[in-house]
Short mmCIF file of C-alpha atoms and ligand atoms in Angstrom, two decimals:
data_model
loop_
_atom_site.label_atom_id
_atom_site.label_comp_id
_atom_site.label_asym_id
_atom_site.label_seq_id
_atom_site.Cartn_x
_atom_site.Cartn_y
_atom_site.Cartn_z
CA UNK A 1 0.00 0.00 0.00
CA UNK A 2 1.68 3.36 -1.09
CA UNK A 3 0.47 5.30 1.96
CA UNK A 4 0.83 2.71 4.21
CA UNK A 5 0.61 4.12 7.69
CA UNK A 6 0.66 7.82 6.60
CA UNK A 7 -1.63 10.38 8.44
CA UNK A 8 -4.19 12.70 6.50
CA UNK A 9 -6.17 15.42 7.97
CA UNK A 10 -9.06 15.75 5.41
CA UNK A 11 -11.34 19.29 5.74
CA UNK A 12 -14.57 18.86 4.22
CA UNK A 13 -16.28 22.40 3.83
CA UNK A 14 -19.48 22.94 2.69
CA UNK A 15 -20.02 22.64 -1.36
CA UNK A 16 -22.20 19.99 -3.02
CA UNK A 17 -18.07 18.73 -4.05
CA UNK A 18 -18.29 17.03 -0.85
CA UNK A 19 -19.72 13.61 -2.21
CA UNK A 20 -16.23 13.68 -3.46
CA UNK A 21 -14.81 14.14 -0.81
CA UNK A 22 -16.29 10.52 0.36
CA UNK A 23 -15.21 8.94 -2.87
CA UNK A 24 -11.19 10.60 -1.92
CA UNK A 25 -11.23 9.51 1.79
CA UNK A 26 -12.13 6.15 0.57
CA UNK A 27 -9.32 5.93 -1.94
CA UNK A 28 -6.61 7.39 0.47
CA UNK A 29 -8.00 5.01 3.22
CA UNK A 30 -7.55 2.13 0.85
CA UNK A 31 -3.74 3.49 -0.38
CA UNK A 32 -3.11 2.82 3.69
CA UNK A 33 -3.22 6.32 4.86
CA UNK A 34 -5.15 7.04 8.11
CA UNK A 35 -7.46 9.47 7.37
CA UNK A 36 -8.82 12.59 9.79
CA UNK A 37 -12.10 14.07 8.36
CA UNK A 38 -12.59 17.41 9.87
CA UNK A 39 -15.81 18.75 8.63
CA UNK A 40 -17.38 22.71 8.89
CA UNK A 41 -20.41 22.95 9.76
CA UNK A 42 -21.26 23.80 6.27
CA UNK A 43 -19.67 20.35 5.29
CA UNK A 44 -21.58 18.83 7.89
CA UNK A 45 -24.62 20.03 6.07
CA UNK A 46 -23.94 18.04 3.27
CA UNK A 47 -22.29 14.53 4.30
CA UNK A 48 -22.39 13.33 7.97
CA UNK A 49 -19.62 12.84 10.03
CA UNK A 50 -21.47 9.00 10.37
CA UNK A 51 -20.49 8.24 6.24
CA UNK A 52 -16.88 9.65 6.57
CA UNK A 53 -15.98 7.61 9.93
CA UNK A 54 -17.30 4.16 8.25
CA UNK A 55 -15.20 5.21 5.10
CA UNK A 56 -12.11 6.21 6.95
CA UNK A 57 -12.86 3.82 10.22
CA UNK A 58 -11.79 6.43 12.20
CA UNK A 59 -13.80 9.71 14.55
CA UNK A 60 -14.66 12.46 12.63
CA UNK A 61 -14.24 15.82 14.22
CA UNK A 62 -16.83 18.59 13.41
CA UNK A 63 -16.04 21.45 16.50
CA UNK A 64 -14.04 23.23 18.64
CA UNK A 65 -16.06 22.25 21.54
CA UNK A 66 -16.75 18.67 20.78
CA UNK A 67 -15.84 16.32 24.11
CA UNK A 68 -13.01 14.35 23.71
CA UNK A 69 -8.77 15.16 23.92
CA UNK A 70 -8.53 18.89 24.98
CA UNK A 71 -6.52 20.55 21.88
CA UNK A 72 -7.47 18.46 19.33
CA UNK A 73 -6.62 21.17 16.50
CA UNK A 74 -3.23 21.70 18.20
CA UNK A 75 -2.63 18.02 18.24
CA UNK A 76 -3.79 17.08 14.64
CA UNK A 77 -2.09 20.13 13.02
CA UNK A 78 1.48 18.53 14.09
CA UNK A 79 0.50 15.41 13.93
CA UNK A 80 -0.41 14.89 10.51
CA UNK A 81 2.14 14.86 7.38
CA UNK A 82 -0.64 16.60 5.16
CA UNK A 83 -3.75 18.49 5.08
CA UNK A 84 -5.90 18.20 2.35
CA UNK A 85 -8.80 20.70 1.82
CA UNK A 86 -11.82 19.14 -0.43
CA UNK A 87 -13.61 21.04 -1.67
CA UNK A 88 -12.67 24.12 -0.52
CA UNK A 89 -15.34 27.09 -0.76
CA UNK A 90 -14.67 30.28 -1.40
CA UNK A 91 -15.76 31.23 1.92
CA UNK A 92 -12.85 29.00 3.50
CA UNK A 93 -10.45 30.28 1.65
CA UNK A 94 -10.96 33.60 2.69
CA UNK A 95 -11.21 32.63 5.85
CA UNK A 96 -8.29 30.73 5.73
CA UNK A 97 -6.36 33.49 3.64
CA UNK A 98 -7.15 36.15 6.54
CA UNK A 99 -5.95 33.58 9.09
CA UNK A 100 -9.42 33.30 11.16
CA UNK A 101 -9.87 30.39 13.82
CA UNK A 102 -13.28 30.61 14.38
CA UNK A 103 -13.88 26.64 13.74
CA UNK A 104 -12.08 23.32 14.10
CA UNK A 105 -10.42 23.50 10.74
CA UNK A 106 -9.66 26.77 10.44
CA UNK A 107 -7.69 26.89 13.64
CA UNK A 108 -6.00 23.81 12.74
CA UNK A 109 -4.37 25.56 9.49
CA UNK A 110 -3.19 27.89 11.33
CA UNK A 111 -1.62 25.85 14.00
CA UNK A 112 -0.34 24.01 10.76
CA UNK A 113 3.11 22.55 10.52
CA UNK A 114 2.90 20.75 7.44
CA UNK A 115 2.23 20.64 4.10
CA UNK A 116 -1.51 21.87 2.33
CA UNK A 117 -3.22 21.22 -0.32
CA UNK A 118 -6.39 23.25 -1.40
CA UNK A 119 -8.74 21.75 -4.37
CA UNK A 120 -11.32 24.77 -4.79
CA UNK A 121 -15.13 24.32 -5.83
CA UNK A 122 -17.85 26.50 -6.36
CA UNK A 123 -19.75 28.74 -9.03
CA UNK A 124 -17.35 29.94 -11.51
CA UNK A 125 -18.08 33.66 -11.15
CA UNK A 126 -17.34 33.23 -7.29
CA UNK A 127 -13.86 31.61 -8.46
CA UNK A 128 -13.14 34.51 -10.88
CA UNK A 129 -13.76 36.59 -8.59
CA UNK A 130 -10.61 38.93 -7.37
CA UNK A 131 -11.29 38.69 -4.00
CA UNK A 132 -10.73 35.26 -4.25
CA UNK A 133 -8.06 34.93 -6.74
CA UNK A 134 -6.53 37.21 -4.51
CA UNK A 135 -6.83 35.16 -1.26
CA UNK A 136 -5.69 32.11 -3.63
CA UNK A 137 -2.75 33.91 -4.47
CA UNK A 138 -2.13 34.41 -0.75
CA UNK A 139 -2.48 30.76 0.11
CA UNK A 140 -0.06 29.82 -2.71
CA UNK A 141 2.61 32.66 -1.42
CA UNK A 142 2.30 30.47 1.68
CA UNK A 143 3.26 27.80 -0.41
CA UNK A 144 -0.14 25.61 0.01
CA UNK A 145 -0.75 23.66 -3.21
CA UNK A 146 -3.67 23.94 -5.73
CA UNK A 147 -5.29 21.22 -7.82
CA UNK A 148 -7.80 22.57 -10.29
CA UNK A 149 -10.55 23.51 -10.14
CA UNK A 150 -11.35 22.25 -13.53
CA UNK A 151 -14.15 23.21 -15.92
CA UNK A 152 -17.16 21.51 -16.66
CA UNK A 153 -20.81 20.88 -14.81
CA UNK A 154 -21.35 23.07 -11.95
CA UNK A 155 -24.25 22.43 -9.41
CA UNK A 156 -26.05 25.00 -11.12
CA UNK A 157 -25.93 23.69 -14.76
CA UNK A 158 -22.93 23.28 -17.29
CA UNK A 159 -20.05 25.70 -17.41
CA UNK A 160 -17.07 26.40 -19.74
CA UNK A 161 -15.07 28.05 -16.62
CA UNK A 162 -13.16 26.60 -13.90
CA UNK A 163 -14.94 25.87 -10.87
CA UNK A 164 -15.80 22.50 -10.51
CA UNK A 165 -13.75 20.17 -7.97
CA UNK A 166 -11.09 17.94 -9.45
CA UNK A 167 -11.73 14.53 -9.27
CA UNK A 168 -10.52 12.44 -6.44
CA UNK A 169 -8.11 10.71 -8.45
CA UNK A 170 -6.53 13.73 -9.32
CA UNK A 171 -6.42 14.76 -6.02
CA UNK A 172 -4.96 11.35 -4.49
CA UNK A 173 -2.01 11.99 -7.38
CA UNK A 174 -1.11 15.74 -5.66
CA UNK A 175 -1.27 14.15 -2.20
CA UNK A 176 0.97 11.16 -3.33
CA UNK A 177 3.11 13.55 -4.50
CA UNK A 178 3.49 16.02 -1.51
CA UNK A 179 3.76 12.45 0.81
CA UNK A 180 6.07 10.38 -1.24
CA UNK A 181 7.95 13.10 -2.73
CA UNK A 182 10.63 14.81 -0.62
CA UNK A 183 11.38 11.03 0.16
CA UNK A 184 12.84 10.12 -3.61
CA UNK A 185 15.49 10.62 -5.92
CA UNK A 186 13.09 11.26 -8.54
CA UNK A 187 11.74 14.75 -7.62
CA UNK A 188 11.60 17.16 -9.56
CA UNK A 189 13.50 14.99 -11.99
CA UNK A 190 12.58 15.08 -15.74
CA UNK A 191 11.51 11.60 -16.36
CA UNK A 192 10.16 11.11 -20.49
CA UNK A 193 8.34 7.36 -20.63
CA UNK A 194 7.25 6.44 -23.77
CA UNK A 195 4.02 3.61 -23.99
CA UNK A 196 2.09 1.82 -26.50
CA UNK A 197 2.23 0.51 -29.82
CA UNK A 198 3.05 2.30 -32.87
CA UNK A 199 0.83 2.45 -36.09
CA UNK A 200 2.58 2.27 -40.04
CA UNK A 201 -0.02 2.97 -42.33
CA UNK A 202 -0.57 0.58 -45.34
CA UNK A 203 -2.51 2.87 -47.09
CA UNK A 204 -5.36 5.36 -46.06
CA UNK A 205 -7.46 2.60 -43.99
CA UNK A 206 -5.16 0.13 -43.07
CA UNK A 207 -1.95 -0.04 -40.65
CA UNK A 208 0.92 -2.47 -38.94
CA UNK A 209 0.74 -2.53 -35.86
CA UNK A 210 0.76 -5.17 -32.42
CA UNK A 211 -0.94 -5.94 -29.58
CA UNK A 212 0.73 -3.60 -27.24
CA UNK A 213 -1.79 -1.81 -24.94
CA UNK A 214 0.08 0.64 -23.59
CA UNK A 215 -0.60 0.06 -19.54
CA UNK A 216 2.98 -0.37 -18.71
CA UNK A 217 4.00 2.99 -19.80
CA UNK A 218 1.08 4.28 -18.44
CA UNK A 219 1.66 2.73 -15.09
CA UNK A 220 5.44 3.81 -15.03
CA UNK A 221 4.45 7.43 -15.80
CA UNK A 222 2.04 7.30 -13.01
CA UNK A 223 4.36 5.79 -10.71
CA UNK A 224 7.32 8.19 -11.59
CA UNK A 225 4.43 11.25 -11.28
CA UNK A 226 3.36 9.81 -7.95
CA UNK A 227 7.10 10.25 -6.96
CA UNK A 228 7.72 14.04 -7.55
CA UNK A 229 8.92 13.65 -10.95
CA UNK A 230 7.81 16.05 -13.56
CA UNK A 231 6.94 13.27 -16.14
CA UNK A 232 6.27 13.55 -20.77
CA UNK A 233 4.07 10.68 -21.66
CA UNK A 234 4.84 10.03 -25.14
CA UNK A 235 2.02 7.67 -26.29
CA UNK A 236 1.69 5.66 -28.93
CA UNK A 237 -2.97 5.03 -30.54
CA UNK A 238 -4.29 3.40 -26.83
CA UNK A 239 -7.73 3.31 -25.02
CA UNK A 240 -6.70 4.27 -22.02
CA UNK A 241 -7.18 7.78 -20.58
CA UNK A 242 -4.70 10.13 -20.00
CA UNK A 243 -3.20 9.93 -16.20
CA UNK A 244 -4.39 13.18 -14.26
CA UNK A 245 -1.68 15.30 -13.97
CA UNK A 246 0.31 14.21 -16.63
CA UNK A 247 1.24 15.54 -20.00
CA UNK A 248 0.76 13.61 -22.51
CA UNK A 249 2.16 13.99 -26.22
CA UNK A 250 0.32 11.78 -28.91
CA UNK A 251 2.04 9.96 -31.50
CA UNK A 252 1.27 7.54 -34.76
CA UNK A 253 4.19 5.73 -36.72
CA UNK A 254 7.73 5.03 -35.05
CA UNK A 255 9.04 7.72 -36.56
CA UNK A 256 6.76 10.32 -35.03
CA UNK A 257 7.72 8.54 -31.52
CA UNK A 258 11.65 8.78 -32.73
CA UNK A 259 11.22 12.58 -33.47
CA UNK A 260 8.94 13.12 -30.27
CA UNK A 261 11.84 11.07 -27.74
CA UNK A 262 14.83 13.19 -30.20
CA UNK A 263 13.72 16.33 -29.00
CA UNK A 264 12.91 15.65 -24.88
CA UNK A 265 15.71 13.38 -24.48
CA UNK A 266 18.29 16.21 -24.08
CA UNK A 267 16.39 17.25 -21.37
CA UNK A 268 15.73 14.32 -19.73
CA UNK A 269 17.28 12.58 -16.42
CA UNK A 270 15.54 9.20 -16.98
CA UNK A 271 14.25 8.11 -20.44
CA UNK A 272 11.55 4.96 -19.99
CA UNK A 273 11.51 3.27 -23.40
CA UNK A 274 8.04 1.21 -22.73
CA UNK A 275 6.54 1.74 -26.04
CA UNK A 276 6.66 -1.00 -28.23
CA UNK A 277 7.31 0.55 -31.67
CA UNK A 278 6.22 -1.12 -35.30
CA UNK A 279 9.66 -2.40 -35.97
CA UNK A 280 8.82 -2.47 -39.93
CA UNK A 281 6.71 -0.07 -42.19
CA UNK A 282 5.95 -0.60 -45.28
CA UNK A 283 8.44 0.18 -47.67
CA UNK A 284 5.91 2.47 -49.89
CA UNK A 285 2.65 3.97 -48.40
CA UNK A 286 -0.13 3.26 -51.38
CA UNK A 287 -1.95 6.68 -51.92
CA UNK A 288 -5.52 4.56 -52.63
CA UNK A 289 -6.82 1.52 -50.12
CA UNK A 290 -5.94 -1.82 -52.15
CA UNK A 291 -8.63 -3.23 -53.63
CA UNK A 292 -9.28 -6.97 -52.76
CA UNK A 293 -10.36 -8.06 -55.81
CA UNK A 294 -6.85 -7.16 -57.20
CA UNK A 295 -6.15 -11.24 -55.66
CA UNK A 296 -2.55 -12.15 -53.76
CA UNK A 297 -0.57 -8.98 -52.36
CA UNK A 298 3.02 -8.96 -51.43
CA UNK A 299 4.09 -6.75 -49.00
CA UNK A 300 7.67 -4.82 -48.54
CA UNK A 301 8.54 -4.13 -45.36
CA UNK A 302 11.89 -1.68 -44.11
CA UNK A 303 12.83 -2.05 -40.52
CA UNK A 304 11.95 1.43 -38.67
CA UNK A 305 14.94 3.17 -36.57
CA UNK A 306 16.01 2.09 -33.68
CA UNK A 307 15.08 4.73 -31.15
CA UNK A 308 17.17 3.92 -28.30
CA UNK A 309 20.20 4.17 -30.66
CA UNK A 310 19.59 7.33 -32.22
CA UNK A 311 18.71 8.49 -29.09
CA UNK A 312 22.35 7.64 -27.98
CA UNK A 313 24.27 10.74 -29.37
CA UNK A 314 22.04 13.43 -27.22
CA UNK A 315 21.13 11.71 -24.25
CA UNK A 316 22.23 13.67 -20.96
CA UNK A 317 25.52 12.47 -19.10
CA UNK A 318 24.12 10.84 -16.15
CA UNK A 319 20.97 10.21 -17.31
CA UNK A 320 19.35 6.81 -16.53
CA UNK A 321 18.01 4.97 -19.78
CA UNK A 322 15.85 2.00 -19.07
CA UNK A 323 14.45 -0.59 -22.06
CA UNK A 324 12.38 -2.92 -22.08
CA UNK A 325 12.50 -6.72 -23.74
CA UNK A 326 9.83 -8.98 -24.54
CA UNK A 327 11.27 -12.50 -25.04
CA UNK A 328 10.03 -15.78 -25.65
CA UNK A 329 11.32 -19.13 -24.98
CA UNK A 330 15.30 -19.80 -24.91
CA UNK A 331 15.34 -15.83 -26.62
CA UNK A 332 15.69 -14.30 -23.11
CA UNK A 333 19.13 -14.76 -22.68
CA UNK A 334 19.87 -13.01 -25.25
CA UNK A 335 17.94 -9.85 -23.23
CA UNK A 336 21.15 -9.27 -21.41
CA UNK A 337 23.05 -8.52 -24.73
CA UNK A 338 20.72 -5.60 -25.08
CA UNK A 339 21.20 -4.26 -22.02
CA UNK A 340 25.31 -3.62 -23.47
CA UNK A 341 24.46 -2.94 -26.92
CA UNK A 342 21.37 -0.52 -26.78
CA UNK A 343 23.24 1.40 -24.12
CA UNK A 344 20.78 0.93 -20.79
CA UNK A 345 21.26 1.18 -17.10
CA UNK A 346 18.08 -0.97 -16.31
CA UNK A 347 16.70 -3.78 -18.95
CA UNK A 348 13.33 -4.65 -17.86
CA UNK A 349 12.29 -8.03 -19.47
CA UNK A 350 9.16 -9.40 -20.38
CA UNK A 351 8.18 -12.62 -20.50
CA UNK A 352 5.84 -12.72 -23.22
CA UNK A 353 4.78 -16.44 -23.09
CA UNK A 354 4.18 -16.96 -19.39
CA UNK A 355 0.49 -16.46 -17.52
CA UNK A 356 -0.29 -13.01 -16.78
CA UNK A 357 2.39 -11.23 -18.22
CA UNK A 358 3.02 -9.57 -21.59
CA UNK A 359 0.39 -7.27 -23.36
CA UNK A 360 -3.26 -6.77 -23.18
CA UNK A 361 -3.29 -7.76 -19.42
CA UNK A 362 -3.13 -5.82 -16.30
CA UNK A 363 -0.37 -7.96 -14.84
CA UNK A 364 3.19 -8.29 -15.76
CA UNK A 365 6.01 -10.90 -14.57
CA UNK A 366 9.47 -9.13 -15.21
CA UNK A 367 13.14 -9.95 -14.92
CA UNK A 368 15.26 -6.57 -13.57
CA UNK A 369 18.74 -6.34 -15.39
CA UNK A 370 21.58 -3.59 -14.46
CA UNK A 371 25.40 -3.78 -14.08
CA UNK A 372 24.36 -4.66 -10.18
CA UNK A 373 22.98 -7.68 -11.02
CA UNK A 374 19.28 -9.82 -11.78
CA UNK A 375 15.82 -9.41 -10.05
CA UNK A 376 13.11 -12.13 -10.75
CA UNK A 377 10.62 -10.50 -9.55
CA UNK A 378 6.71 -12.38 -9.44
CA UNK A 379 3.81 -11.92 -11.12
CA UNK A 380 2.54 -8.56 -9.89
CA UNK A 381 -0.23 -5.67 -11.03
CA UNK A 382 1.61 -3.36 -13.86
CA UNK A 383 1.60 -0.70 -11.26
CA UNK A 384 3.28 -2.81 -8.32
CA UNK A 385 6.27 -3.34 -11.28
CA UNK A 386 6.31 0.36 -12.14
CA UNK A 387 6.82 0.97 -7.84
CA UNK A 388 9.88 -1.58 -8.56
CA UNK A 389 11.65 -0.08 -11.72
CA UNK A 390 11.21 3.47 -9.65
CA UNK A 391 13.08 2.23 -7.06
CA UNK A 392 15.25 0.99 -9.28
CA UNK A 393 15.84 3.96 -11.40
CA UNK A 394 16.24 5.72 -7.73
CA UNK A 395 19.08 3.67 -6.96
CA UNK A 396 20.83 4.24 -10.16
CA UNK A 397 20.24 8.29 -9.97
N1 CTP B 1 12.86 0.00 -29.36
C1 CTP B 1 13.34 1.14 -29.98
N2 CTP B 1 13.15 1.33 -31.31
C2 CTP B 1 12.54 0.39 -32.06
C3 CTP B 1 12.08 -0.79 -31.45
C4 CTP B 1 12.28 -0.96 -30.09
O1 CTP B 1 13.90 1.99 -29.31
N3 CTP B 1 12.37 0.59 -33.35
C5 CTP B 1 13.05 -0.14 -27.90
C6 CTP B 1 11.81 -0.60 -27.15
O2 CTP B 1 11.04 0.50 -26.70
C7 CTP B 1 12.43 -1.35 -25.98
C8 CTP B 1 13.72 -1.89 -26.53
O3 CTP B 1 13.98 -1.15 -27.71
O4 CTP B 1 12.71 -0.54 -24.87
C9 CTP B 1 13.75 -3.33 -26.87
O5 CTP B 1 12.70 -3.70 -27.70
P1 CTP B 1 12.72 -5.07 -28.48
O6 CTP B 1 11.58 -5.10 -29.41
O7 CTP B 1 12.95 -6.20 -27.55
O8 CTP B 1 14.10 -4.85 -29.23
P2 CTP B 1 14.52 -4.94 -30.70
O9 CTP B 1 15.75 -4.11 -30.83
O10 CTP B 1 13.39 -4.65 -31.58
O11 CTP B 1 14.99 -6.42 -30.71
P3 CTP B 1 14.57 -7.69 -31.54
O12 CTP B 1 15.80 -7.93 -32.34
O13 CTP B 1 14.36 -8.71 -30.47
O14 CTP B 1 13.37 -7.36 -32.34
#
């Protein structure tokens, strides 16, 4: 669990965001974190303190004055690693911005020793506002971190303005972030993965292409993200939604992906070559779809660049470079060769025959190969392997 153990003061205030707000503390208590809801007593209108204690198994606190430990703000304010405001109204921020203590979580921020993080909602006009980008750009002077608000349905109706309360998953990536961040190598590190298949067009309607599904790449740029690291996605055609947070740069053939990893590789501290690129394209691109009728076709293939070799010329001294294999059969032996002749400080290889491992599944069974050594490790989610090549990119930093 990624937040095993790691303690979360969560302020609900009162916006019709809150039912959000259930859906978060349920995903931090499942990442392991033990969760504090503190609610206004505007939140309180909206959710019960009796919905966040069976989602967080743990008291809610709504007051000042409630019975229990004297100085409970005093005591939660050093005690926890983060506080997490969602949503936050415009009418706690200001309050928080002029440094009031007139309730429980109010006075807690400013007994504060840790880090904050504010994710806004309410009706765009009140967000636009200057008296409340103002007391945002107080908060942020303090150095309390923002996520969104994005744009999109309001309470009130549909809205092309930002208002709206990012969605828990986004928020759980910020808060993974500010926890696991100051803790690893990769902060603030420029980390460019690159995921999915590549496409080489036949003609107009038809293409080469293999059954890559792009999850591993997605999972490592999530993983890296999660870490601190300010992370380029370079995807290859996939069905998977972009990660939150993340920017993500589109590609089609293997030589779009080439161009795409030529120009943010000089930049980059890590490179993650996931992607599995078309390694042939046709040798001529037909202007018209073939016609069927036109009876037996033969096809003539090129091989595509390399990436990871061109890449070798402008890639950063000290930068770590990890490939990946997929090998079948008595083939993975010869993985280890790559690992000296494409350049890499981390091979990860796949084994593309066994159960549960390979593409188009969400589990993966990987060998780790550096100069340090070999790491079987076992059949695992994609995202438990991405936590593993981190750490092992971390290591070689
Ligand atoms: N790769 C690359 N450029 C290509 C094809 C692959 O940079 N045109 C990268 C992949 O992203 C991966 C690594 O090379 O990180 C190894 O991929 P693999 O397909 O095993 O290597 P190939 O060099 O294509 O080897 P093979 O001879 O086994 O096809």
């Amino acid at each position: 669990m990624r937040l095993a153990g790691r303690r979360v003061v969560l302020g609900v205030s009162g916006g019709i965001a809150s039912y959000k707000a259930c859906v978060l503390a349920r995903r931090l208590a499942e990442a392991g974190a033990l969760v504090d809801v503190v609610l206004t007593q505007g939140g309180a209108q909206f959710i019960g303190p009796v919905t966040f204690e069976g989602l967080t198994g743990r008291p809610v606190l709504t007051s000042l004055w409630d019975r229990g430990p004297a100085l409970a703000h005093i005591r939660l304010a050093q005690d926890a690693e983060l506080i997490v405001i969602a949503p936050a109204t415009a009418n706690l921020i200001a309050r928080a911005a002029q440094g009031m203590a007139d309730d429980l979580l109010t006075a807690i921020l400013l007994a504060r020793t840790v880090p904050v993080l504010v994710a806004p909602a309410m009706n765009d006009r009140m967000y636009a506002h200057p008296a409340t980008q103002q007391n945002l750009a107080t908060l942020r002077e303090r150095g309390w971190t923002m996520v969104g608000p994005a744009v999109g349905q309001l309470a009130e109706g549909p809205s092309d303005l930002p208002g709206r309360m990012s969605e828990p998953e986004e928020i759980l990536v910020q808060v993974e972030r500010l926890l696991r961040g100051p803790q690893s190598r990769l902060r603030g590190k420029r980390v460019v993965v690159t995921a999915g298949p590549t496409r080489e067009a036949l003609d107009p309607v038809r293409v080469i292409t293999n059954r890559s599904s792009g999850r591993m790449g997605y999972a490592l740029a999530e993983a890296a993200f999660a870490r601190g690291a300010a992370v380029l996605l370079i995807s290859g055609p996939t069905t998977l939604a972009p990660p939150p947070g993340i920017e993500v740069q589109r590609v089609e053939s293997t030589e779009q992906l080439q161009q795409g990893v030529a120009r943010a590789v000089k930049d980059a501290d890590v490179l993650m070559m996931a992607a599995a690129p078309a390694d042939f394209r046709p040798a001529a691109k037909g202007r018209e779809k073939r016609d069927r009728a036109a009876g037996n076709t033969t096809l003539a293939l090129e091989p595509t660049p390399d990436i990871l070799e061109t890449t070798k010329p402008f890639r950063r001294k000290g930068a770590v470079i990890v490939g990946f294999a997929f090998e079948t059969g008595e083939k993975a032996a010869r993985a280890k060769r790559k690992l000296t002749s494409k350049g890499l400080d981390l091979l990860v290889v796949n084994r593309a025959d066994e159960p549960g491992a390979g593409a188009e599944v969400e589990t993966n069974r990987v060998t780790l190969l550096s100069a340090n050594g070999e790491r079987e490790l076992p059949l695992m989610s994609k995202r438990d392997v991405a936590e593993q090549v981190c750490e092992a990119v971390e290591a070689l930093l």
